[in-house]
Amino acid sequence: MGGVVTSLDVVVFVVMLLGVMAVGLIASWRENTAEDYFLAGHGTRWWGVAGSIFGSNVSANHLVGMMGIGFSIGFAQSHFELGAIAGLMLLAYGFLPVYRKLGLYTLSEYLGQRYGEASRALYAVIMIVIMVFVQMVPGLYIGARSMLHLFDYEAGGDIALQPYILGVFGLAALAAIYTIMGGLKAVIWTDVVQSVLLLIAGLIVAWLVFSHPDVGGWSGMRALDSALAAQDASAAKMRLYLPSDHPDLPWSGALSGLLALHFFYWGTNQFIVQRALSAVDDHQARLGIITAGFFKLLIPFFAIGTGIAVYYLFEAQDVQTDSDAAFSEAVRLVVPTGYGIVGLIGAGLIGAILSSVDSMMNSSATILTVDIYKRYMRPDAGDRELILVGRLAIVVFVTMAALLAALVLDPNSEKPFFLTIVDYQSHLIPGILVAFALGMFWRGATAAGATVAIVAGPLISLLLEWLYDGFSLAGNAVTVGNTEVHDAFFSFSGLAAHSEWLTSTFGPRLNMLHRVGVAVVLTAIVHALVSRITHHDAEKAKLTWTEIGGHRPEVVREIVLQIVVSIVLFGVMAAILVSGVAEWFTPTVAATIASLWTFGQFALRAWRVSKQPQRAGDSPPHLLADDRLWAGVLSALAIWMMFYYA
């Protein structure tokens, strides 16, 4: 073992990189229409949807960041993967049927048809900001930093600025070449290849780490963690549920605000949903979404779990490093040299980088071209003109992102970058999620309500943070000059009296996930109140899940009842586990019951649908071929993990 990069590693890396580029360029042939360029001609099969969704989601932020958070915080980070299954189910069976029935290019178009131009324009601007500045910039940053750690980094040293800048612009140029040439089809094909490389790289690193004598496999890692828990329960890493006052991943936030983030990310996020919109038909789209979910459930084991194993490995080897460098340091420590494995892992890492950056390039360009240029500037623009504008938009966006990543971000920062990214974009999410959700599932939602919600969401989020910090100050006096802040500002309202309970329950500062959960609820109330007192357009109100999807009211009531009963059942089971009133009711027993119940709900629905006449785009009539059964298996596995690792 030694982490020395050999000529064979370089050859493997270059060959893999050239292969990915070739795939993208080959896929770029014959992209003649805007539909070809932005939606891959609606010709994507389920495996293309799955590979592109997984590749777009699991960037270097995941491969490096997830392992880093597993290293620093622990298995609780798995909520980012387990909760994703709920978001994928909402997309597959909630939002997607409406999106596809309306023949959308962008999700902004749905808001435009459901509400009006104001909501459409606001969404377009916000999503461009998120994709370019909050996603693409960090993707280039963590990618260049990780590549330099892997290939050129001396343990204990800092990354020089010049190689880092070259790395950022090199990655940006690589992704831009085939994305500009081939559009979404090139992105999807390269994402599939890059997803395979990512999985291979992640599994190789995981296998080598767990095979190390100082770790002793998954059981050995669990034993090391149990030994640490016996000394200090709060220091253990294999805890899925952390206290409600945990500063990063409290259980209460994971089951509230984080779910809202998942619903936004998977259901209303252009660069994820666009892959499903490109599918051949609804069934292929759903199969692709579900398959991507199965890949997501691997991440707690080969990324987060490996990060925990790396923590104990570094403890035994006396290795000191920050969390975002844990991946590259682990490679240096456990990967044997001379076999090209470092080059293969490097190819997987760069694949993770490119597969996310190219997706954001294409999707941001799609929104700019369709929702801004064609809508407001050139309504009569033809396909060739739209493709040209899309290509120019990619050049502008990737240049801006590369400049910001190279000149603003510090390549030697020790801050956990994954959670930082989520925190930044979480302020923008409540209004968008509420506008989509109420518009999709409530006929009474109005254009004014949606516009106010999208604008008010970030303001409510920022206000909540400011107010909660005020509670905290009220309980922990801060002196400015000769005046205590809480005496000067809070005594008039009596807020200080409540601060002790708040800070002891939820911590001295408002956690991002708690903030998102409360902000979504308050924004939904604002949307509903404004909708009640403003003009209701009966025609626009028809663009809902029940109307467009053709779902009967009794079916909707049945689904809602199933969800409510399941939540109550799981809550009771969790309470029994926590209280310990029944010794026989172990996490294994609870996981088995909960997973069987979950699968049963999907199987029952699949059986009932198989007895009904089929509409175009529905699952095939054969019960075993129904995607709902596979969705049930996926959801059951996620629920099983949530109870088993409790």
PDB file of C-alpha atoms in Angstrom, residues 134 320 367 395 611:
ATOM      1  CA  VAL A 134     -25.028  26.662  -5.470  1.00  0.00           C
ATOM      2  CA  GLN A 320      -4.843  13.287  11.021  1.00  0.00           C
ATOM      3  CA  ILE A 367     -34.446  26.920 -18.593  1.00  0.00           C
ATOM      4  CA  VAL A 395     -20.499  28.629 -22.242  1.00  0.00           C
ATOM      5  CA  LYS A 611     -57.709  -5.573 -12.436  1.00  0.00           C
TER       6      LYS A 611
END
